[in-house]
JSON list of C-alpha atoms in Angstrom, two decimals:
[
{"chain": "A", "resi": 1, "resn": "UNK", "atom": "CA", "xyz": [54.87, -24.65, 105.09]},
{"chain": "A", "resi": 2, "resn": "UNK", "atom": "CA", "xyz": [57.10, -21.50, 103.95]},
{"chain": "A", "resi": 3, "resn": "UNK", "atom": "CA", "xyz": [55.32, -18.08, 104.30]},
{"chain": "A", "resi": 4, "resn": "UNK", "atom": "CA", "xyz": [54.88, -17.74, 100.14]},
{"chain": "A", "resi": 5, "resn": "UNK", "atom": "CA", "xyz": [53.29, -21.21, 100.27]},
{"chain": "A", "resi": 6, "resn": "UNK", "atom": "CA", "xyz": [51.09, -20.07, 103.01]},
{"chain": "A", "resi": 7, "resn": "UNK", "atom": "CA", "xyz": [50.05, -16.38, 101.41]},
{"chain": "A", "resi": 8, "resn": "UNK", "atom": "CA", "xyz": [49.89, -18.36, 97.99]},
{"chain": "A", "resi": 9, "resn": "UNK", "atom": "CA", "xyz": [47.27, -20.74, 99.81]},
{"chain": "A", "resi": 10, "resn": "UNK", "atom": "CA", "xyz": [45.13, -18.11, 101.44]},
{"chain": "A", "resi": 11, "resn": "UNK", "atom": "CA", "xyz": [44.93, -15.85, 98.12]},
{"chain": "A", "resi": 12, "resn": "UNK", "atom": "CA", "xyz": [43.74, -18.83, 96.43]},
{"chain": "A", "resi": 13, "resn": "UNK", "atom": "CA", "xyz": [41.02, -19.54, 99.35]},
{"chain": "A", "resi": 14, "resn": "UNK", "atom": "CA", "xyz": [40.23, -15.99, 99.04]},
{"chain": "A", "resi": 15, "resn": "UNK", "atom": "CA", "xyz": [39.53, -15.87, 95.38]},
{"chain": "A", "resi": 16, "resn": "UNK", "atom": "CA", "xyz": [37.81, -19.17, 95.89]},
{"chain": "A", "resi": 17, "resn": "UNK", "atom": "CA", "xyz": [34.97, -17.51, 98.15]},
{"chain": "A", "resi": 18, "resn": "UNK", "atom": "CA", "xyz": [34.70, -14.53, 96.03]},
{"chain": "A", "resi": 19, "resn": "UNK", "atom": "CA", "xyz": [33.98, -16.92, 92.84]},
{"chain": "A", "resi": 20, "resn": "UNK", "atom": "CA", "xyz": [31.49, -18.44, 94.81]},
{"chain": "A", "resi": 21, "resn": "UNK", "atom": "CA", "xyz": [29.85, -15.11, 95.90]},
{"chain": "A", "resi": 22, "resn": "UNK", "atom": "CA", "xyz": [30.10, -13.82, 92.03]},
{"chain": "A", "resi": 23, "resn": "UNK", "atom": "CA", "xyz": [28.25, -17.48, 90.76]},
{"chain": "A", "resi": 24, "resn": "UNK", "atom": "CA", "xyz": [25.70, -17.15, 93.52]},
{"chain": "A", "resi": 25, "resn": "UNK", "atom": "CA", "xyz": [24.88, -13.83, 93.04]},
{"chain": "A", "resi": 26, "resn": "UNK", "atom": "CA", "xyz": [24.57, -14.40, 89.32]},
{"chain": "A", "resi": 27, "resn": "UNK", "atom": "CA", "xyz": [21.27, -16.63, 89.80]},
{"chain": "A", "resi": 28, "resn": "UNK", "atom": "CA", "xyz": [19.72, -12.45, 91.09]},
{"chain": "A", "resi": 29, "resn": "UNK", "atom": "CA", "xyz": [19.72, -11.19, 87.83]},
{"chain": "A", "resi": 30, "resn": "UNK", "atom": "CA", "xyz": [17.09, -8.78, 86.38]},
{"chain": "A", "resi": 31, "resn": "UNK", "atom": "CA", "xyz": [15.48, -9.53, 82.61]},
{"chain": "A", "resi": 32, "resn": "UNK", "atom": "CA", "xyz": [17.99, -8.28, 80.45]},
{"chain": "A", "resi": 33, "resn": "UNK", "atom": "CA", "xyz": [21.23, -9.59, 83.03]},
{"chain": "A", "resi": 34, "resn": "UNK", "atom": "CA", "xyz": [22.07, -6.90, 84.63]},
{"chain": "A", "resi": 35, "resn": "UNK", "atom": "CA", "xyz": [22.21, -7.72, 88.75]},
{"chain": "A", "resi": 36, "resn": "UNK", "atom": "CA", "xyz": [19.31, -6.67, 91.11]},
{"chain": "A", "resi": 37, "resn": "UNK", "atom": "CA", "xyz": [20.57, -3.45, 93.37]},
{"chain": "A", "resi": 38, "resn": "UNK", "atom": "CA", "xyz": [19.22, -5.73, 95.86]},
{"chain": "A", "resi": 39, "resn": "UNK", "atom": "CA", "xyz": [21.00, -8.79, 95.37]},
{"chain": "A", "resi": 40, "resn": "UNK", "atom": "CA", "xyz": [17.48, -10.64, 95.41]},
{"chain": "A", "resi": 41, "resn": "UNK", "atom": "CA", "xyz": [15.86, -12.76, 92.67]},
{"chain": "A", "resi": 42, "resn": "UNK", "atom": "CA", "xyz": [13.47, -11.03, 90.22]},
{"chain": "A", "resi": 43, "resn": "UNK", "atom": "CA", "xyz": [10.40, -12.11, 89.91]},
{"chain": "A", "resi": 44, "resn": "UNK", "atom": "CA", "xyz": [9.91, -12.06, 93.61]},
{"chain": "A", "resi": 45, "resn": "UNK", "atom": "CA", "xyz": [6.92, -11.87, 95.78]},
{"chain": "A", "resi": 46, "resn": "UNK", "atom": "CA", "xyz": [6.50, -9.28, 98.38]},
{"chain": "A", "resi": 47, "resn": "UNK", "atom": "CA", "xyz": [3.38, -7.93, 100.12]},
{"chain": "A", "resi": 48, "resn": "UNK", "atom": "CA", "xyz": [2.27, -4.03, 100.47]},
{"chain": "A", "resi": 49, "resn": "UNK", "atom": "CA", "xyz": [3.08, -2.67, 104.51]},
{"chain": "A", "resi": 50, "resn": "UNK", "atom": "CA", "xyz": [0.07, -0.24, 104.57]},
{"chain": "A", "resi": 51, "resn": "UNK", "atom": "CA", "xyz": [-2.93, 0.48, 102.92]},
{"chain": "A", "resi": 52, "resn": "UNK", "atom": "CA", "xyz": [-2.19, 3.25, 101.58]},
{"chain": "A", "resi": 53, "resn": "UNK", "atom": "CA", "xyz": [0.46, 2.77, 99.43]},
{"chain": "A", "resi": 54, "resn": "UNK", "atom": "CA", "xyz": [1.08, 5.09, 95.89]},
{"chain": "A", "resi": 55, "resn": "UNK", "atom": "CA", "xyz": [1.68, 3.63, 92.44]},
{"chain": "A", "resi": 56, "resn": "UNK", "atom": "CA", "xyz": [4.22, 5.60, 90.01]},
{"chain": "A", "resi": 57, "resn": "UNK", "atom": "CA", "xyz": [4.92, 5.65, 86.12]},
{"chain": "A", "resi": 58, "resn": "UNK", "atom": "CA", "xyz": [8.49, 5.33, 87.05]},
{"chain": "A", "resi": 59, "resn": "UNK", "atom": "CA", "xyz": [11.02, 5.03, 90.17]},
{"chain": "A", "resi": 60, "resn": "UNK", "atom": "CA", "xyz": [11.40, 8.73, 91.39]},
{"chain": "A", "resi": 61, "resn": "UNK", "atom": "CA", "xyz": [9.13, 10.91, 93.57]},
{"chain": "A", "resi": 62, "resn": "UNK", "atom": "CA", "xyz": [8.90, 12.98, 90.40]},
{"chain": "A", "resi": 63, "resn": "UNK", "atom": "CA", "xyz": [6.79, 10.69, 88.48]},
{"chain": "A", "resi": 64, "resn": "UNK", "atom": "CA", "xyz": [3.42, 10.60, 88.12]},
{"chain": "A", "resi": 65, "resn": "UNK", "atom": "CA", "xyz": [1.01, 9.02, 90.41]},
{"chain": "A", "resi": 66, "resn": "UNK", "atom": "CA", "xyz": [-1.46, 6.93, 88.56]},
{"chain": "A", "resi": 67, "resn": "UNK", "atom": "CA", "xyz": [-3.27, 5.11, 91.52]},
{"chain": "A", "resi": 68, "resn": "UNK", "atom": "CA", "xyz": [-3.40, 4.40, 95.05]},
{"chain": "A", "resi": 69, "resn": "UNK", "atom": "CA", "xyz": [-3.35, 1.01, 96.61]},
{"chain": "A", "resi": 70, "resn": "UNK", "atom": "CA", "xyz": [-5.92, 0.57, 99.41]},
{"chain": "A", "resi": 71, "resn": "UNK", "atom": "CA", "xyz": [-4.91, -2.95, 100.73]},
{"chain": "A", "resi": 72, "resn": "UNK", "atom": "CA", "xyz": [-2.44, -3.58, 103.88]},
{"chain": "A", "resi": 73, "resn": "UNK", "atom": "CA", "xyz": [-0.51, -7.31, 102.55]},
{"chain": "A", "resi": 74, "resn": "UNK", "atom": "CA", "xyz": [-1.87, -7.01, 99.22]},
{"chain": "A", "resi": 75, "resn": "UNK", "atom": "CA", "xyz": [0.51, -9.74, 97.05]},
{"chain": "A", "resi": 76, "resn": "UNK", "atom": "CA", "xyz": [2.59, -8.19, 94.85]},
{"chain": "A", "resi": 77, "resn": "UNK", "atom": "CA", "xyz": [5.40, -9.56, 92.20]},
{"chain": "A", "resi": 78, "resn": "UNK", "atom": "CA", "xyz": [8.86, -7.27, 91.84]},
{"chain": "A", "resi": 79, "resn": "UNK", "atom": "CA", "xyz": [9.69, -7.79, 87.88]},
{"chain": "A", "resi": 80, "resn": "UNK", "atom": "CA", "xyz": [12.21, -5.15, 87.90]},
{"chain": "A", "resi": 81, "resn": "UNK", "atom": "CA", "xyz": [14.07, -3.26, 90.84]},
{"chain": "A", "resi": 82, "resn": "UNK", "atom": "CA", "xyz": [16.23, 0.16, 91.17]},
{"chain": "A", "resi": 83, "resn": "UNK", "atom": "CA", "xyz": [18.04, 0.41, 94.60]},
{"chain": "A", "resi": 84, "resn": "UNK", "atom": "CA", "xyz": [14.92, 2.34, 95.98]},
{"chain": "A", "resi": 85, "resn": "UNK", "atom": "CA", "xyz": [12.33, 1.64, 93.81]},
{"chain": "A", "resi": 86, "resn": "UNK", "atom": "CA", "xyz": [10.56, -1.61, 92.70]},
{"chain": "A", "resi": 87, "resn": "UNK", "atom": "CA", "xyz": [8.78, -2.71, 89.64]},
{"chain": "A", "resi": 88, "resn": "UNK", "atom": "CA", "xyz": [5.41, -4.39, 90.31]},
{"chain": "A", "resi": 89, "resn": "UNK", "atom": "CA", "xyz": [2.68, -6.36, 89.14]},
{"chain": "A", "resi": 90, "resn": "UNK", "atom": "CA", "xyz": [-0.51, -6.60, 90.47]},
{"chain": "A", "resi": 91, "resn": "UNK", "atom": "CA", "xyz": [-3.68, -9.41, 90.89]},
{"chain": "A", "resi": 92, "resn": "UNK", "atom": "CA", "xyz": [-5.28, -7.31, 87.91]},
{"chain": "A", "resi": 93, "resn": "UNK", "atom": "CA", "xyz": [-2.17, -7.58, 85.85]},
{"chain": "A", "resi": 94, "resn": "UNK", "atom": "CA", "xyz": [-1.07, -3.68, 86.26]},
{"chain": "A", "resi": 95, "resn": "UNK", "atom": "CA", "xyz": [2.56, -2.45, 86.44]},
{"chain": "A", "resi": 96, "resn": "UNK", "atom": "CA", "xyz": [3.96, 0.05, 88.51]},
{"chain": "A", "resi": 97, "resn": "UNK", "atom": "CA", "xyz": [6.69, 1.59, 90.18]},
{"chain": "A", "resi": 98, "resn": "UNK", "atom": "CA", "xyz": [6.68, 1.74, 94.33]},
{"chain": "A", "resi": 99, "resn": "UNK", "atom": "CA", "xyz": [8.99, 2.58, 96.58]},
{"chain": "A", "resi": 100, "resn": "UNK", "atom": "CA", "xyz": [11.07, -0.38, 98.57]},
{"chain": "A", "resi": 101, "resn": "UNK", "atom": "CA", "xyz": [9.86, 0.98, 102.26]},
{"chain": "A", "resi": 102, "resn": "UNK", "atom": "CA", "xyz": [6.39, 0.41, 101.43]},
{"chain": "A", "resi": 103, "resn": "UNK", "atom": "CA", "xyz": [6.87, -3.26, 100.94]},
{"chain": "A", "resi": 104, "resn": "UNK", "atom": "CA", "xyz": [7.44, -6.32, 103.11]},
{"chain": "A", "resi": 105, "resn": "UNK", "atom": "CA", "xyz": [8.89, -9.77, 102.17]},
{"chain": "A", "resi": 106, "resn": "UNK", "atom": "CA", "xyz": [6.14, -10.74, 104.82]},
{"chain": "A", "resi": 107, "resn": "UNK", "atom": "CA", "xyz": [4.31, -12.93, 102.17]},
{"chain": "A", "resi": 108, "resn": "UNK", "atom": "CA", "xyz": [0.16, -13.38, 101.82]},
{"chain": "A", "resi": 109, "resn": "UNK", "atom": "CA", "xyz": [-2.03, -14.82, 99.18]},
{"chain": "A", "resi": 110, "resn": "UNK", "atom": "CA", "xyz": [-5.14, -13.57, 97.28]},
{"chain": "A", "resi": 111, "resn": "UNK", "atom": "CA", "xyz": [-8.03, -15.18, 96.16]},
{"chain": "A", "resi": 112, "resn": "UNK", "atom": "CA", "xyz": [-8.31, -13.51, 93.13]},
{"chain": "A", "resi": 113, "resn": "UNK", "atom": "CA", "xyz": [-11.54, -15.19, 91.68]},
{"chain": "A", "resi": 114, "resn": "UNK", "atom": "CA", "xyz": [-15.35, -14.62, 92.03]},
{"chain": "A", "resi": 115, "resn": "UNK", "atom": "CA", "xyz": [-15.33, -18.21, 93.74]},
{"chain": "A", "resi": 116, "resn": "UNK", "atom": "CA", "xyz": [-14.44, -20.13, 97.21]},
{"chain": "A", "resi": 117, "resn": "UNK", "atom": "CA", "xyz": [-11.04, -21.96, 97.43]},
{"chain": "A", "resi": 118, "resn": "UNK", "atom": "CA", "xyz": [-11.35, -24.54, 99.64]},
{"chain": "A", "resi": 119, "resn": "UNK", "atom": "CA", "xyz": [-8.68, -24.63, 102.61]},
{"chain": "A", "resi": 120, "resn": "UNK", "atom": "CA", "xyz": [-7.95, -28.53, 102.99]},
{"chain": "A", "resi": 121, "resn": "UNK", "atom": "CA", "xyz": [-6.40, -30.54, 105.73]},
{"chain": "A", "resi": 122, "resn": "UNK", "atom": "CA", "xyz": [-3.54, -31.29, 103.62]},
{"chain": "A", "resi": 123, "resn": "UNK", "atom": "CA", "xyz": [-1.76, -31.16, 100.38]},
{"chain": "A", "resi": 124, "resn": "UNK", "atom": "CA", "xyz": [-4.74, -33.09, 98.62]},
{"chain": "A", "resi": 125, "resn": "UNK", "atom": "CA", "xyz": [-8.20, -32.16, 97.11]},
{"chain": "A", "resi": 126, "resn": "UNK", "atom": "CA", "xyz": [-9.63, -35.59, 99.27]},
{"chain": "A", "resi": 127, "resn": "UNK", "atom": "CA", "xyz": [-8.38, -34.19, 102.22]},
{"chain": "A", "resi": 128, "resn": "UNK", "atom": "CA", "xyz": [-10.70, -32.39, 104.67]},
{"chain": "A", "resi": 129, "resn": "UNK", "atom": "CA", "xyz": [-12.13, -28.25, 103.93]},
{"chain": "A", "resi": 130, "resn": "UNK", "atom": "CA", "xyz": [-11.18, -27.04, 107.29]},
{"chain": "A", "resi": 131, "resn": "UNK", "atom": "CA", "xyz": [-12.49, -23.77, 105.66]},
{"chain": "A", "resi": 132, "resn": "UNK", "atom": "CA", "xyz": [-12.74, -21.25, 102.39]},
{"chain": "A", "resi": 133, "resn": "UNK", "atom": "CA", "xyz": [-11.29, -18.09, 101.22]},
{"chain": "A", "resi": 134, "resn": "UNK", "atom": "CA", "xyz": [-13.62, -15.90, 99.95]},
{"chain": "A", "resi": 135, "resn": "UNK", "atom": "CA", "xyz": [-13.37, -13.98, 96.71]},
{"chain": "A", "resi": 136, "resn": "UNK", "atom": "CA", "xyz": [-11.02, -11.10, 97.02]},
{"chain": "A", "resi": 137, "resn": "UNK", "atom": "CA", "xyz": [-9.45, -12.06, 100.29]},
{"chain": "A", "resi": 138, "resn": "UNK", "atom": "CA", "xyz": [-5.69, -12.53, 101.77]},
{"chain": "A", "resi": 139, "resn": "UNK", "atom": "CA", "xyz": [-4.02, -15.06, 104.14]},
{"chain": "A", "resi": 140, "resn": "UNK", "atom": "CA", "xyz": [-1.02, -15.54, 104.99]},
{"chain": "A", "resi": 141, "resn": "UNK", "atom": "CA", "xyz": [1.39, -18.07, 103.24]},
{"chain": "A", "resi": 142, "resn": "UNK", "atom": "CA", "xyz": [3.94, -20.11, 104.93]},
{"chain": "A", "resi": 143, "resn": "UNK", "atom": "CA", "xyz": [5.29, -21.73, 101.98]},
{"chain": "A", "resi": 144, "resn": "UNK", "atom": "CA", "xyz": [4.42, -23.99, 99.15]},
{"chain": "A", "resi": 145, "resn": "UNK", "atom": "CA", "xyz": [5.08, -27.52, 98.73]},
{"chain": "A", "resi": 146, "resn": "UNK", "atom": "CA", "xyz": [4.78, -29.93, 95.64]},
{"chain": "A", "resi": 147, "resn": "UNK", "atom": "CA", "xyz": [2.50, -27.33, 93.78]},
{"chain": "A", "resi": 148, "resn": "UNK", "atom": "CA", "xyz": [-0.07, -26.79, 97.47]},
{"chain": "A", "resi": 149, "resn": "UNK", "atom": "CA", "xyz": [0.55, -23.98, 99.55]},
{"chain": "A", "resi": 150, "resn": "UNK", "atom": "CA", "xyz": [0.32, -23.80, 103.42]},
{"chain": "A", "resi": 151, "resn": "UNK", "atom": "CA", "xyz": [-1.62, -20.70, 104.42]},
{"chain": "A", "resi": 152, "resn": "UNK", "atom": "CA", "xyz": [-3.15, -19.22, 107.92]},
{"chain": "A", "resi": 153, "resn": "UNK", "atom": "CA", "xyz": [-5.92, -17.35, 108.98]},
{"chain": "A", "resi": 154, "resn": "UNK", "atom": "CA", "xyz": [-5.28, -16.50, 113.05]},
{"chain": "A", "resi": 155, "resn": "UNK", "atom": "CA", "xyz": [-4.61, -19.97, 114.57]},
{"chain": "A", "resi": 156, "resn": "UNK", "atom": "CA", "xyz": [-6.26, -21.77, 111.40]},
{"chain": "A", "resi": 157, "resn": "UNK", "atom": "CA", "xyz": [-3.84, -23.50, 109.09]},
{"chain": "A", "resi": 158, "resn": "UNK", "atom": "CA", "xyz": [-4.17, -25.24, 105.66]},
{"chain": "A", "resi": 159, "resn": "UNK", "atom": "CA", "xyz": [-3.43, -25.86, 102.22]},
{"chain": "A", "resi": 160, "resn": "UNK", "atom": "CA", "xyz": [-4.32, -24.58, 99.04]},
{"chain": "A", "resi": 161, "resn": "UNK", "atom": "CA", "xyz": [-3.86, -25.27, 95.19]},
{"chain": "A", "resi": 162, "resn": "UNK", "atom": "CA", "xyz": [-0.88, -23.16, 94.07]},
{"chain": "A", "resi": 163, "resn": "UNK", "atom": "CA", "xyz": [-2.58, -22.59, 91.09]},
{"chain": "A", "resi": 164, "resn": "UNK", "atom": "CA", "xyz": [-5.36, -21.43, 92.85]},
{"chain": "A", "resi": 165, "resn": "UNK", "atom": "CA", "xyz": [-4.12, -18.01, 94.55]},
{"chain": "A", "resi": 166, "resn": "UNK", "atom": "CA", "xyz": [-2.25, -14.73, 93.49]},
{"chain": "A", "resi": 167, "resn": "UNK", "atom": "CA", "xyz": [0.99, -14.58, 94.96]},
{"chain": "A", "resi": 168, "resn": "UNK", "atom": "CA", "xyz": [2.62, -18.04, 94.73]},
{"chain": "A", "resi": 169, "resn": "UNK", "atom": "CA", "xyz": [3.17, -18.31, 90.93]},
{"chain": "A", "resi": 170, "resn": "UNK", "atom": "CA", "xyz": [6.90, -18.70, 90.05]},
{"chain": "A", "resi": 171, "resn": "UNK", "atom": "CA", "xyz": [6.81, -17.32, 86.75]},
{"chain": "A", "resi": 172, "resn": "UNK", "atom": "CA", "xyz": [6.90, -13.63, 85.97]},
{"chain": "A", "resi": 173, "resn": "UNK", "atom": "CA", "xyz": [3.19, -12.83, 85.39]},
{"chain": "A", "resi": 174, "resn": "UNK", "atom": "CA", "xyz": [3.78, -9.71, 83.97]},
{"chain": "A", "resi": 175, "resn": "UNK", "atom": "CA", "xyz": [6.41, -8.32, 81.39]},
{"chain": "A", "resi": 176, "resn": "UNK", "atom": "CA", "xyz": [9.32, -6.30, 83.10]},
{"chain": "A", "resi": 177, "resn": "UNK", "atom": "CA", "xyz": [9.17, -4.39, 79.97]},
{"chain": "A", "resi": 178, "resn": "UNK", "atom": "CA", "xyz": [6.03, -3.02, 79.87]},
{"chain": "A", "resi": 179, "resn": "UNK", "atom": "CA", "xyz": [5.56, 0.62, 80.96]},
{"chain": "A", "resi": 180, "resn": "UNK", "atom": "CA", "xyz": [4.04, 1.45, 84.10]},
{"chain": "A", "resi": 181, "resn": "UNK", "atom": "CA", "xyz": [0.09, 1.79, 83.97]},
{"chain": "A", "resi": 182, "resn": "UNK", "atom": "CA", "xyz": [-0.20, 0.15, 80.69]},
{"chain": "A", "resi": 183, "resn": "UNK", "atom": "CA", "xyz": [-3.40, -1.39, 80.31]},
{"chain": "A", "resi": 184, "resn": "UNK", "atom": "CA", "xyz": [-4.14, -3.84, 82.71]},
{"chain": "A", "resi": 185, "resn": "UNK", "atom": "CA", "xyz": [-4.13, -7.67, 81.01]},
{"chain": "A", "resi": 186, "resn": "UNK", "atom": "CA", "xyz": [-5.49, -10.62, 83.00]},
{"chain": "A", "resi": 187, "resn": "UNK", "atom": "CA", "xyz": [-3.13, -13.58, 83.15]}
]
């Protein structure tokens, strides 16, 4: 092979990869098209780091804090991202603005219901309860397969409706549109 054929080849294998970067980068888009900063799909889940974690009008240090999360691994859905700053919605349907280091793609689950979810053996409502999740509580989440999730509590392991928990859901449950501390709406 002559050394143009050769360069020609390699250009071509070049522009190859970079198409295929461009396409699969393409599926990380925000609502509206434009790419995430973070090359990551939006919605997303993601968990709070600490329990003490502040919620803005907008994605700055000089906005406005309008509450305070109090809840280490609280789920939380990213509708909307800025390199530093993400867009969120919470289990009571509020919007906000935090700030990516104050977020972990370590992923839990909430029951947010005044009932018990059962935890079951397997991905079946016959199988065994091994246990419940109380109202208002977090476990992890491993993953979630044909609409159950797997979730753990210390060395206990299970599944759980998808439906059933806050924090699995892969439609956008709130609208990246809305303004930050809007009212709260239930989904």
């Amino acid at each position: 092979m002559s050394g143009k054929a050769h360069r020609l080849k390699r250009i071509a294998l070049i522009g190859g990869v970079i198409g295929c970067a461009v396409l699969a980068g393409a599926a990380n888009t925000m609502p509206g098209g434009r790419p995430t900063p973070s090359g990551q799909p939006v919605p997303r889940w993601l968990s709070l780091k600490s329990s003490k974690v502040f919620a803005r009008q907008g994605p700055g240090l000089d906005y406005r804090i309008l509450w305070q999360y109090r809840v280490s691994n609280l789920p939380v859905q990213v509708v909307a991202e800025t390199e530093g700053w993400r867009k969120i919605c919470d289990p009571d349907g509020a919007v906000a603005w935090v700030h990516r280091s104050v977020v972990t793609s370590s992923r839990s689950v909430m029951n947010a219901t005044d009932e018990e979810i059962p935890i079951h053996a397997g991905r079946s409502g016959a199988s065994p309860v091994r246990a419940r999740l109380s109202a208002r509580s977090l476990v992890s989440i491993d993953a979630c397969v044909d609409q159950w999730c797997e979730v753990r509590v210390r060395r206990l392991r299970g599944w759980v409706p998808q439906s059933a928990v806050f924090g699995a859901q892969e439609q956008a449950l709130c609208d990246a549109n809305r303004p930050a501390g809007a009212a709260r709406d239930r989904r």
